[in-house]
Amino acid sequence: MEVIPTGFDGLFEIRPKIFEDDRGWFMESFNEDRYVKDLGLTRPFVQDNISSSGLHSLRGLHFQSPPYAQSKLVMVTEGMALDVVVDIRGGSATYGKHYKVILDAEKKNQLFVPRGFAHGFLSLEEGTIFQYKCDNLYNKDHECTLQWNDP
């Protein structure tokens, strides 16, 4: 897999190695040993989520406050989405700045989003399926949202 730095501490785009032949393709979507070594993961993933969105559906920007903050490994398994994160870590050199990337089911790229980022996406195709691996459980009382167009 190729790990691409983003200019934000702990935030990485990941391009998995894809094996293709006349039968189709195969890829590892997650390998704990490799992700711990290459990304420095310190907590195991404990919850997986999948969402389906219509064309131009906007989701986010979401995050959870401590002690239920979450790191996420996200990817699109059908369709395409504009994925956006905002650094909300007080004291961070990139505080208040955003990063965006197109997640594409054909490219199979992923984004690792560390704790301390708000996360959201805009689906660019009908039936976009988005998959999340989270390192903390969902907790409604700690769910927070930023308005997508908040300056």
PDB file of C-alpha atoms in Angstrom:
ATOM      1  CA  MET A   1       0.000   0.000   0.000  1.00  0.00           C
ATOM      2  CA  GLU A   2       1.049   3.557  -0.613  1.00  0.00           C
ATOM      3  CA  VAL A   3       0.664   6.048   2.255  1.00  0.00           C
ATOM      4  CA  ILE A   4       0.360   9.641   1.087  1.00  0.00           C
ATOM      5  CA  PRO A   5       1.025  12.466   3.575  1.00  0.00           C
ATOM      6  CA  THR A   6      -1.529  15.288   3.538  1.00  0.00           C
ATOM      7  CA  GLY A   7       0.288  18.055   5.396  1.00  0.00           C
ATOM      8  CA  PHE A   8      -1.874  17.380   8.475  1.00  0.00           C
ATOM      9  CA  ASP A   9      -0.365  15.472  11.396  1.00  0.00           C
ATOM     10  CA  GLY A  10      -1.813  11.944  11.468  1.00  0.00           C
ATOM     11  CA  LEU A  11      -4.075  12.366   8.397  1.00  0.00           C
ATOM     12  CA  PHE A  12      -3.170  10.077   5.472  1.00  0.00           C
ATOM     13  CA  GLU A  13      -4.548   9.046   2.114  1.00  0.00           C
ATOM     14  CA  ILE A  14      -3.983   5.350   1.485  1.00  0.00           C
ATOM     15  CA  ARG A  15      -3.808   3.655  -1.887  1.00  0.00           C
ATOM     16  CA  PRO A  16      -4.009  -0.105  -1.360  1.00  0.00           C
ATOM     17  CA  LYS A  17      -2.178  -2.495  -3.647  1.00  0.00           C
ATOM     18  CA  ILE A  18      -4.663  -4.065  -6.048  1.00  0.00           C
ATOM     19  CA  PHE A  19      -4.065  -7.460  -7.646  1.00  0.00           C
ATOM     20  CA  GLU A  20      -5.901  -7.900 -10.943  1.00  0.00           C
ATOM     21  CA  ASP A  21      -6.208 -10.756 -13.400  1.00  0.00           C
ATOM     22  CA  ASP A  22      -8.772 -12.148 -15.826  1.00  0.00           C
ATOM     23  CA  ARG A  23     -11.012 -13.229 -12.913  1.00  0.00           C
ATOM     24  CA  GLY A  24     -11.261  -9.749 -11.396  1.00  0.00           C
ATOM     25  CA  TRP A  25      -9.322  -8.081  -8.591  1.00  0.00           C
ATOM     26  CA  PHE A  26      -8.313  -8.510  -4.937  1.00  0.00           C
ATOM     27  CA  MET A  27      -7.105  -6.063  -2.298  1.00  0.00           C
ATOM     28  CA  GLU A  28      -6.546  -5.939   1.443  1.00  0.00           C
ATOM     29  CA  SER A  29      -8.866  -3.225   2.732  1.00  0.00           C
ATOM     30  CA  PHE A  30      -7.320  -3.442   6.201  1.00  0.00           C
ATOM     31  CA  ASN A  31      -4.356  -5.229   7.768  1.00  0.00           C
ATOM     32  CA  GLU A  32      -3.850  -4.353  11.430  1.00  0.00           C
ATOM     33  CA  ASP A  33      -0.101  -5.054  11.498  1.00  0.00           C
ATOM     34  CA  ARG A  34       0.565  -2.938   8.414  1.00  0.00           C
ATOM     35  CA  TYR A  35      -1.680  -0.053   9.482  1.00  0.00           C
ATOM     36  CA  VAL A  36      -0.140   0.032  12.969  1.00  0.00           C
ATOM     37  CA  LYS A  37       3.360   0.069  11.442  1.00  0.00           C
ATOM     38  CA  ASP A  38       2.711   2.478   8.556  1.00  0.00           C
ATOM     39  CA  LEU A  39       0.168   4.832  10.167  1.00  0.00           C
ATOM     40  CA  GLY A  40       1.043   4.500  13.839  1.00  0.00           C
ATOM     41  CA  LEU A  41      -2.418   3.330  14.885  1.00  0.00           C
ATOM     42  CA  THR A  42      -2.595   2.924  18.648  1.00  0.00           C
ATOM     43  CA  ARG A  43      -6.206   1.797  19.114  1.00  0.00           C
ATOM     44  CA  PRO A  44      -8.056  -1.103  17.476  1.00  0.00           C
ATOM     45  CA  PHE A  45     -11.116  -0.473  15.340  1.00  0.00           C
ATOM     46  CA  VAL A  46     -14.267  -1.463  17.266  1.00  0.00           C
ATOM     47  CA  GLN A  47     -17.154  -0.431  15.003  1.00  0.00           C
ATOM     48  CA  ASP A  48     -17.836  -0.576  11.255  1.00  0.00           C
ATOM     49  CA  ASN A  49     -20.475   1.571   9.552  1.00  0.00           C
ATOM     50  CA  ILE A  50     -21.826   1.649   5.996  1.00  0.00           C
ATOM     51  CA  SER A  51     -24.001   4.346   4.454  1.00  0.00           C
ATOM     52  CA  SER A  52     -25.677   4.716   1.077  1.00  0.00           C
ATOM     53  CA  SER A  53     -26.294   8.174  -0.378  1.00  0.00           C
ATOM     54  CA  GLY A  54     -28.118   9.616  -3.345  1.00  0.00           C
ATOM     55  CA  LEU A  55     -26.488  11.976  -5.824  1.00  0.00           C
ATOM     56  CA  HIS A  56     -25.206  15.194  -4.190  1.00  0.00           C
ATOM     57  CA  SER A  57     -26.134  14.106  -0.652  1.00  0.00           C
ATOM     58  CA  LEU A  58     -24.151  16.062   1.934  1.00  0.00           C
ATOM     59  CA  ARG A  59     -23.211  14.327   5.193  1.00  0.00           C
ATOM     60  CA  GLY A  60     -21.326  16.031   7.985  1.00  0.00           C
ATOM     61  CA  LEU A  61     -19.299  17.600   9.258  1.00  0.00           C
ATOM     62  CA  HIS A  62     -19.459  15.201  12.220  1.00  0.00           C
ATOM     63  CA  PHE A  63     -17.221  14.361  15.156  1.00  0.00           C
ATOM     64  CA  GLN A  64     -17.574  13.032  18.688  1.00  0.00           C
ATOM     65  CA  SER A  65     -16.275  14.796  21.781  1.00  0.00           C
ATOM     66  CA  PRO A  66     -14.028  13.015  24.326  1.00  0.00           C
ATOM     67  CA  PRO A  67     -14.085  10.455  25.757  1.00  0.00           C
ATOM     68  CA  TYR A  68     -15.904   9.177  22.645  1.00  0.00           C
ATOM     69  CA  ALA A  69     -13.704  10.871  20.022  1.00  0.00           C
ATOM     70  CA  GLN A  70     -13.093   8.628  17.013  1.00  0.00           C
ATOM     71  CA  SER A  71     -10.388   7.951  14.476  1.00  0.00           C
ATOM     72  CA  LYS A  72     -11.815   6.638  11.218  1.00  0.00           C
ATOM     73  CA  LEU A  73     -10.602   4.734   8.198  1.00  0.00           C
ATOM     74  CA  VAL A  74     -12.997   5.632   5.380  1.00  0.00           C
ATOM     75  CA  MET A  75     -13.463   4.477   1.806  1.00  0.00           C
ATOM     76  CA  VAL A  76     -16.089   4.434  -0.923  1.00  0.00           C
ATOM     77  CA  THR A  77     -17.045   0.943  -2.125  1.00  0.00           C
ATOM     78  CA  GLU A  78     -19.552   2.066  -4.765  1.00  0.00           C
ATOM     79  CA  GLY A  79     -19.605   5.416  -6.553  1.00  0.00           C
ATOM     80  CA  MET A  80     -17.550   8.470  -5.671  1.00  0.00           C
ATOM     81  CA  ALA A  81     -17.496  11.158  -2.961  1.00  0.00           C
ATOM     82  CA  LEU A  82     -15.749  14.415  -2.164  1.00  0.00           C
ATOM     83  CA  ASP A  83     -14.441  13.705   1.341  1.00  0.00           C
ATOM     84  CA  VAL A  84     -13.621  16.677   3.588  1.00  0.00           C
ATOM     85  CA  VAL A  85     -12.063  16.922   7.039  1.00  0.00           C
ATOM     86  CA  VAL A  86     -11.448  19.956   9.253  1.00  0.00           C
ATOM     87  CA  ASP A  87      -8.744  20.025  11.924  1.00  0.00           C
ATOM     88  CA  ILE A  88     -10.431  20.962  15.222  1.00  0.00           C
ATOM     89  CA  ARG A  89      -7.445  20.124  17.454  1.00  0.00           C
ATOM     90  CA  GLY A  90      -6.742  23.207  19.543  1.00  0.00           C
ATOM     91  CA  GLY A  91      -3.066  24.136  19.356  1.00  0.00           C
ATOM     92  CA  SER A  92      -2.504  22.229  16.104  1.00  0.00           C
ATOM     93  CA  ALA A  93      -0.476  24.012  13.413  1.00  0.00           C
ATOM     94  CA  THR A  94      -3.331  23.226  10.996  1.00  0.00           C
ATOM     95  CA  TYR A  95      -6.202  24.113  13.347  1.00  0.00           C
ATOM     96  CA  GLY A  96      -9.246  25.328  11.404  1.00  0.00           C
ATOM     97  CA  LYS A  97      -7.833  24.230   8.050  1.00  0.00           C
ATOM     98  CA  HIS A  98      -9.510  21.651   5.840  1.00  0.00           C
ATOM     99  CA  TYR A  99      -8.340  18.840   3.580  1.00  0.00           C
ATOM    100  CA  LYS A 100     -10.338  17.319   0.754  1.00  0.00           C
ATOM    101  CA  VAL A 101      -9.903  14.292  -1.467  1.00  0.00           C
ATOM    102  CA  ILE A 102     -12.024  12.397  -3.972  1.00  0.00           C
ATOM    103  CA  LEU A 103     -12.676   8.881  -2.696  1.00  0.00           C
ATOM    104  CA  ASP A 104     -13.459   6.672  -5.668  1.00  0.00           C
ATOM    105  CA  ALA A 105     -14.669   3.064  -5.651  1.00  0.00           C
ATOM    106  CA  GLU A 106     -12.705   2.396  -8.847  1.00  0.00           C
ATOM    107  CA  LYS A 107      -9.438   3.702  -7.350  1.00  0.00           C
ATOM    108  CA  LYS A 108     -10.210   2.078  -3.959  1.00  0.00           C
ATOM    109  CA  ASN A 109      -8.355   4.839  -2.107  1.00  0.00           C
ATOM    110  CA  GLN A 110      -8.915   5.388   1.612  1.00  0.00           C
ATOM    111  CA  LEU A 111      -8.489   8.209   4.098  1.00  0.00           C
ATOM    112  CA  PHE A 112      -7.320   7.717   7.670  1.00  0.00           C
ATOM    113  CA  VAL A 113      -8.854  10.467   9.812  1.00  0.00           C
ATOM    114  CA  PRO A 114      -7.350  10.769  13.312  1.00  0.00           C
ATOM    115  CA  ARG A 115      -9.218  11.937  16.394  1.00  0.00           C
ATOM    116  CA  GLY A 116      -9.635  15.698  16.472  1.00  0.00           C
ATOM    117  CA  PHE A 117     -11.028  16.131  12.961  1.00  0.00           C
ATOM    118  CA  ALA A 118     -14.585  16.852  11.860  1.00  0.00           C
ATOM    119  CA  HIS A 119     -15.496  14.683   8.869  1.00  0.00           C
ATOM    120  CA  GLY A 120     -18.044  14.860   6.084  1.00  0.00           C
ATOM    121  CA  PHE A 121     -18.607  14.114   2.431  1.00  0.00           C
ATOM    122  CA  LEU A 122     -20.636  14.980  -0.643  1.00  0.00           C
ATOM    123  CA  SER A 123     -21.709  12.043  -2.804  1.00  0.00           C
ATOM    124  CA  LEU A 124     -20.831  12.594  -6.446  1.00  0.00           C
ATOM    125  CA  GLU A 125     -22.803   9.653  -7.841  1.00  0.00           C
ATOM    126  CA  GLU A 126     -26.211   8.109  -7.172  1.00  0.00           C
ATOM    127  CA  GLY A 127     -25.932   5.114  -4.828  1.00  0.00           C
ATOM    128  CA  THR A 128     -22.551   6.050  -3.355  1.00  0.00           C
ATOM    129  CA  ILE A 129     -21.696   3.562  -0.612  1.00  0.00           C
ATOM    130  CA  PHE A 130     -19.364   4.811   2.099  1.00  0.00           C
ATOM    131  CA  GLN A 131     -17.632   2.515   4.604  1.00  0.00           C
ATOM    132  CA  TYR A 132     -16.164   3.613   7.948  1.00  0.00           C
ATOM    133  CA  LYS A 133     -13.984   1.753  10.450  1.00  0.00           C
ATOM    134  CA  CYS A 134     -14.028   3.542  13.840  1.00  0.00           C
ATOM    135  CA  ASP A 135     -11.779   3.143  16.872  1.00  0.00           C
ATOM    136  CA  ASN A 136     -14.501   4.150  19.350  1.00  0.00           C
ATOM    137  CA  LEU A 137     -18.189   3.384  19.619  1.00  0.00           C
ATOM    138  CA  TYR A 138     -20.917   5.783  18.567  1.00  0.00           C
ATOM    139  CA  ASN A 139     -22.339   7.809  21.459  1.00  0.00           C
ATOM    140  CA  LYS A 140     -25.296  10.079  20.726  1.00  0.00           C
ATOM    141  CA  ASP A 141     -24.601  12.292  23.766  1.00  0.00           C
ATOM    142  CA  HIS A 142     -21.106  13.105  22.417  1.00  0.00           C
ATOM    143  CA  GLU A 143     -22.054  13.581  18.759  1.00  0.00           C
ATOM    144  CA  CYS A 144     -21.237  17.058  17.424  1.00  0.00           C
ATOM    145  CA  THR A 145     -21.738  18.738  14.068  1.00  0.00           C
ATOM    146  CA  LEU A 146     -20.147  21.679  12.284  1.00  0.00           C
ATOM    147  CA  GLN A 147     -22.143  23.405   9.577  1.00  0.00           C
ATOM    148  CA  TRP A 148     -20.514  22.649   6.213  1.00  0.00           C
ATOM    149  CA  ASN A 149     -20.269  26.329   5.214  1.00  0.00           C
ATOM    150  CA  ASP A 150     -19.101  27.728   8.569  1.00  0.00           C
ATOM    151  CA  PRO A 151     -16.146  30.028   7.818  1.00  0.00           C
TER     152      PRO A 151
END
